[in-house]
Amino acid sequence: MTGKTGTRDRCDQQVQLDSLIDEFYGTIDELGSFCTVASCPKPFDQLLDHEAHMTVTVEAFHGDLVNVDVHQTRSIGDELLPASYTREITLATRGNGTLVQYGIVRLDPSALAIDVWKEIHSQAIPLGRVLINHQVLRDVHLCQLWEVVAGPALASRLKIPVGETTYGRTARISCDSRPAIELLEIVRLQE
């Protein structure tokens, strides 16, 4: 279940961009330069300005299912059920392996059923697909749209030149009416 589309429906509590990036990088500039925008140019608007799962959105846009590649993870607390779990990912199309999205996902495993958490922790399936497959009642809340100028880390992850401009968003997901997930999602268009 998702919310309405549109920039007027931004979430009340913003995702702290620097807090997400600090999970893996010493400075925000390593990843890129971020500037808030009210809207994105086409076709980035179609990919980002909505309150749906990015997994489903990029699959529909690119006409192919996507695979997840988890680059780094960080857990705080118990190894089996941590208080916080963060991962840095990219999504690539299954057919030709084209990179289509970069992301940092921070979640509260205790807000999820144990079988859902275990599948997310397995790192085999994109987060959105796990939530959909398990029929988790979820609300995606778009918080902010971003113009992003790629720094060295983002350029390396998305295989784009340093300094290239792309777009992204921060969002929150509530699962079964409980705040559970914070996201930074940056898209890459196919060449």
mmCIF file of C-alpha atoms in Angstrom:
data_model
loop_
_atom_site.group_PDB
_atom_site.id
_atom_site.type_symbol
_atom_site.label_atom_id
_atom_site.label_comp_id
_atom_site.label_asym_id
_atom_site.label_seq_id
_atom_site.Cartn_x
_atom_site.Cartn_y
_atom_site.Cartn_z
ATOM 1 C CA MET A 1 0.000 0.000 0.000
ATOM 2 C CA THR A 2 1.420 3.366 -0.946
ATOM 3 C CA GLY A 3 0.502 7.004 -0.460
ATOM 4 C CA LYS A 4 -0.357 9.751 -2.921
ATOM 5 C CA THR A 5 1.971 11.019 -5.606
ATOM 6 C CA GLY A 6 3.120 14.620 -5.659
ATOM 7 C CA THR A 7 5.479 17.109 -4.120
ATOM 8 C CA ARG A 8 2.808 18.578 -1.817
ATOM 9 C CA ASP A 9 2.689 15.352 0.207
ATOM 10 C CA ARG A 10 6.246 15.409 1.623
ATOM 11 C CA CYS A 11 6.740 13.573 4.911
ATOM 12 C CA ASP A 12 6.595 15.563 8.128
ATOM 13 C CA GLN A 13 9.868 14.240 9.559
ATOM 14 C CA GLN A 14 12.789 14.652 7.158
ATOM 15 C CA VAL A 15 15.422 11.977 6.685
ATOM 16 C CA GLN A 16 18.775 13.392 7.792
ATOM 17 C CA LEU A 17 20.843 13.023 4.624
ATOM 18 C CA ASP A 18 24.188 13.570 6.355
ATOM 19 C CA SER A 19 23.322 10.943 8.989
ATOM 20 C CA LEU A 20 22.691 8.311 6.307
ATOM 21 C CA ILE A 21 25.848 9.154 4.376
ATOM 22 C CA ASP A 22 27.913 9.245 7.601
ATOM 23 C CA GLU A 23 27.158 5.531 8.022
ATOM 24 C CA PHE A 24 29.788 4.801 5.347
ATOM 25 C CA TYR A 25 31.619 8.009 4.400
ATOM 26 C CA GLY A 26 33.694 10.527 6.351
ATOM 27 C CA THR A 27 32.222 13.503 4.483
ATOM 28 C CA ILE A 28 29.136 14.005 2.347
ATOM 29 C CA ASP A 29 31.389 15.301 -0.472
ATOM 30 C CA GLU A 30 32.876 11.826 -0.946
ATOM 31 C CA LEU A 31 29.470 10.721 -2.205
ATOM 32 C CA GLY A 32 28.458 13.958 -3.901
ATOM 33 C CA SER A 33 27.115 17.463 -3.715
ATOM 34 C CA PHE A 34 23.411 17.606 -2.793
ATOM 35 C CA CYS A 35 20.961 20.434 -3.430
ATOM 36 C CA THR A 36 17.251 20.236 -2.571
ATOM 37 C CA VAL A 37 14.868 20.753 -5.485
ATOM 38 C CA ALA A 38 11.093 21.164 -5.677
ATOM 39 C CA SER A 39 10.908 18.958 -8.769
ATOM 40 C CA CYS A 40 13.121 16.960 -11.110
ATOM 41 C CA PRO A 41 13.384 17.215 -14.906
ATOM 42 C CA LYS A 42 11.924 14.445 -17.075
ATOM 43 C CA PRO A 43 12.340 11.493 -16.880
ATOM 44 C CA PHE A 44 13.810 11.739 -13.364
ATOM 45 C CA ASP A 45 10.451 13.006 -12.083
ATOM 46 C CA GLN A 46 8.784 9.760 -13.138
ATOM 47 C CA LEU A 47 11.466 7.763 -11.326
ATOM 48 C CA LEU A 48 11.571 9.769 -8.085
ATOM 49 C CA ASP A 49 8.541 11.999 -7.458
ATOM 50 C CA HIS A 50 6.109 9.410 -6.090
ATOM 51 C CA GLU A 51 5.380 7.421 -2.972
ATOM 52 C CA ALA A 52 5.968 3.921 -4.301
ATOM 53 C CA HIS A 53 8.802 1.429 -3.959
ATOM 54 C CA MET A 54 11.795 2.271 -6.117
ATOM 55 C CA THR A 55 12.290 -1.418 -6.933
ATOM 56 C CA VAL A 56 8.935 -1.548 -8.719
ATOM 57 C CA THR A 57 9.419 1.901 -10.267
ATOM 58 C CA VAL A 58 12.856 1.236 -11.798
ATOM 59 C CA GLU A 59 11.751 -2.204 -13.007
ATOM 60 C CA ALA A 60 8.759 -0.667 -14.812
ATOM 61 C CA PHE A 61 10.833 2.199 -16.226
ATOM 62 C CA HIS A 62 13.642 -0.032 -17.519
ATOM 63 C CA GLY A 63 11.381 -2.941 -18.547
ATOM 64 C CA ASP A 64 13.384 -5.501 -16.593
ATOM 65 C CA LEU A 65 13.624 -6.958 -13.094
ATOM 66 C CA VAL A 66 16.545 -5.767 -10.967
ATOM 67 C CA ASN A 67 19.120 -7.482 -8.793
ATOM 68 C CA VAL A 68 20.652 -5.973 -5.674
ATOM 69 C CA ASP A 69 24.373 -5.710 -4.990
ATOM 70 C CA VAL A 70 25.148 -4.921 -1.342
ATOM 71 C CA HIS A 71 28.483 -3.078 -1.096
ATOM 72 C CA GLN A 72 28.723 -2.357 2.642
ATOM 73 C CA THR A 73 26.676 -3.041 5.754
ATOM 74 C CA ARG A 74 26.705 -1.721 9.297
ATOM 75 C CA SER A 75 24.818 -3.153 12.249
ATOM 76 C CA ILE A 76 24.407 -1.757 15.744
ATOM 77 C CA GLY A 77 23.521 -4.144 18.543
ATOM 78 C CA ASP A 78 22.819 -7.870 18.572
ATOM 79 C CA GLU A 79 24.153 -9.789 15.575
ATOM 80 C CA LEU A 80 20.926 -11.773 15.019
ATOM 81 C CA LEU A 81 18.492 -8.883 15.529
ATOM 82 C CA PRO A 82 20.386 -5.573 15.611
ATOM 83 C CA ALA A 83 18.857 -2.309 16.808
ATOM 84 C CA SER A 84 19.847 -0.746 13.483
ATOM 85 C CA TYR A 85 20.991 -2.171 10.143
ATOM 86 C CA THR A 86 22.306 -0.019 7.287
ATOM 87 C CA ARG A 87 23.430 -1.069 3.854
ATOM 88 C CA GLU A 88 24.834 0.618 0.771
ATOM 89 C CA ILE A 89 23.489 -0.895 -2.433
ATOM 90 C CA THR A 90 23.187 -0.633 -6.173
ATOM 91 C CA LEU A 91 20.439 -2.094 -8.328
ATOM 92 C CA ALA A 92 21.180 -3.434 -11.812
ATOM 93 C CA THR A 93 18.897 -4.847 -14.481
ATOM 94 C CA ARG A 94 18.899 -8.635 -14.747
ATOM 95 C CA GLY A 95 19.036 -8.744 -18.521
ATOM 96 C CA ASN A 96 22.182 -6.763 -19.230
ATOM 97 C CA GLY A 97 23.397 -5.716 -15.768
ATOM 98 C CA THR A 98 22.903 -1.986 -16.347
ATOM 99 C CA LEU A 99 23.266 -0.016 -13.124
ATOM 100 C CA VAL A 100 20.037 1.895 -12.492
ATOM 101 C CA GLN A 101 20.077 2.957 -8.831
ATOM 102 C CA TYR A 102 22.326 3.673 -5.862
ATOM 103 C CA GLY A 103 21.019 3.652 -2.323
ATOM 104 C CA ILE A 104 21.668 3.762 1.379
ATOM 105 C CA VAL A 105 19.022 1.996 3.442
ATOM 106 C CA ARG A 106 18.816 2.190 7.233
ATOM 107 C CA LEU A 107 16.205 0.085 8.978
ATOM 108 C CA ASP A 108 14.968 -1.073 12.356
ATOM 109 C CA PRO A 109 14.831 -4.890 12.162
ATOM 110 C CA SER A 110 12.549 -5.048 15.221
ATOM 111 C CA ALA A 111 9.838 -3.296 13.173
ATOM 112 C CA LEU A 112 9.709 -6.296 10.823
ATOM 113 C CA ALA A 113 8.620 -9.910 11.174
ATOM 114 C CA ILE A 114 11.631 -12.180 11.731
ATOM 115 C CA ASP A 115 11.217 -13.961 8.364
ATOM 116 C CA VAL A 116 11.136 -10.584 6.581
ATOM 117 C CA TRP A 117 14.265 -9.435 8.446
ATOM 118 C CA LYS A 118 16.105 -12.679 7.632
ATOM 119 C CA GLU A 119 15.365 -12.310 3.923
ATOM 120 C CA ILE A 120 16.528 -8.678 3.919
ATOM 121 C CA HIS A 121 19.655 -9.676 5.847
ATOM 122 C CA SER A 122 20.389 -12.428 3.292
ATOM 123 C CA GLN A 123 21.147 -9.612 0.786
ATOM 124 C CA ALA A 124 19.776 -11.687 -2.100
ATOM 125 C CA ILE A 125 16.650 -9.676 -3.007
ATOM 126 C CA PRO A 126 15.984 -5.916 -3.245
ATOM 127 C CA LEU A 127 14.311 -4.510 -0.125
ATOM 128 C CA GLY A 128 11.108 -3.435 -1.887
ATOM 129 C CA ARG A 129 10.659 -6.881 -3.412
ATOM 130 C CA VAL A 130 11.073 -8.545 0.021
ATOM 131 C CA LEU A 131 8.389 -6.309 1.543
ATOM 132 C CA ILE A 132 6.037 -6.933 -1.386
ATOM 133 C CA ASN A 133 6.629 -10.710 -1.401
ATOM 134 C CA HIS A 134 5.835 -10.900 2.321
ATOM 135 C CA GLN A 135 2.772 -8.664 1.884
ATOM 136 C CA VAL A 136 4.002 -6.260 4.541
ATOM 137 C CA LEU A 137 1.549 -3.375 4.896
ATOM 138 C CA ARG A 138 3.765 -0.438 3.965
ATOM 139 C CA ASP A 139 3.509 3.279 3.394
ATOM 140 C CA VAL A 140 6.265 5.020 1.459
ATOM 141 C CA HIS A 141 6.690 8.709 2.340
ATOM 142 C CA LEU A 142 8.703 10.864 -0.058
ATOM 143 C CA CYS A 143 10.625 13.377 2.050
ATOM 144 C CA GLN A 144 12.890 15.349 -0.294
ATOM 145 C CA LEU A 145 14.032 15.451 -3.904
ATOM 146 C CA TRP A 146 17.743 16.134 -4.551
ATOM 147 C CA GLU A 147 19.909 17.283 -7.429
ATOM 148 C CA VAL A 148 23.136 15.328 -7.002
ATOM 149 C CA VAL A 149 26.539 16.075 -8.503
ATOM 150 C CA ALA A 150 28.494 12.822 -8.280
ATOM 151 C CA GLY A 151 31.528 12.715 -6.032
ATOM 152 C CA PRO A 152 34.165 9.975 -6.334
ATOM 153 C CA ALA A 153 32.263 7.325 -4.342
ATOM 154 C CA LEU A 154 28.939 7.762 -6.170
ATOM 155 C CA ALA A 155 30.708 7.942 -9.524
ATOM 156 C CA SER A 156 32.481 4.670 -8.748
ATOM 157 C CA ARG A 157 29.300 2.896 -7.583
ATOM 158 C CA LEU A 158 27.150 4.038 -10.528
ATOM 159 C CA LYS A 159 29.962 3.942 -13.130
ATOM 160 C CA ILE A 160 29.420 7.580 -14.099
ATOM 161 C CA PRO A 161 31.939 10.443 -14.376
ATOM 162 C CA VAL A 162 32.787 12.473 -11.277
ATOM 163 C CA GLY A 163 30.824 15.716 -11.595
ATOM 164 C CA GLU A 164 27.908 14.218 -13.541
ATOM 165 C CA THR A 165 24.523 15.528 -12.388
ATOM 166 C CA THR A 166 21.760 13.099 -11.515
ATOM 167 C CA TYR A 167 18.809 13.119 -9.128
ATOM 168 C CA GLY A 168 17.711 11.319 -6.016
ATOM 169 C CA ARG A 169 15.346 11.337 -3.087
ATOM 170 C CA THR A 170 15.130 10.650 0.599
ATOM 171 C CA ALA A 171 12.134 8.707 1.856
ATOM 172 C CA ARG A 172 10.740 6.862 4.851
ATOM 173 C CA ILE A 173 8.814 3.603 4.905
ATOM 174 C CA SER A 174 6.422 2.597 7.649
ATOM 175 C CA CYS A 175 5.773 -1.141 7.882
ATOM 176 C CA ASP A 176 2.541 -2.311 9.473
ATOM 177 C CA SER A 177 2.007 1.322 10.602
ATOM 178 C CA ARG A 178 5.394 1.437 12.373
ATOM 179 C CA PRO A 179 8.320 3.664 11.235
ATOM 180 C CA ALA A 180 10.899 1.202 9.997
ATOM 181 C CA ILE A 181 13.099 2.376 7.118
ATOM 182 C CA GLU A 182 15.000 5.497 5.964
ATOM 183 C CA LEU A 183 16.292 5.698 2.398
ATOM 184 C CA LEU A 184 18.558 7.659 0.101
ATOM 185 C CA GLU A 185 17.882 6.627 -3.495
ATOM 186 C CA ILE A 186 19.759 8.044 -6.507
ATOM 187 C CA VAL A 187 18.924 6.978 -10.040
ATOM 188 C CA ARG A 188 21.058 6.514 -13.115
ATOM 189 C CA LEU A 189 19.620 6.590 -16.604
ATOM 190 C CA GLN A 190 20.739 4.056 -19.187
ATOM 191 C CA GLU A 191 23.092 5.383 -21.815
#
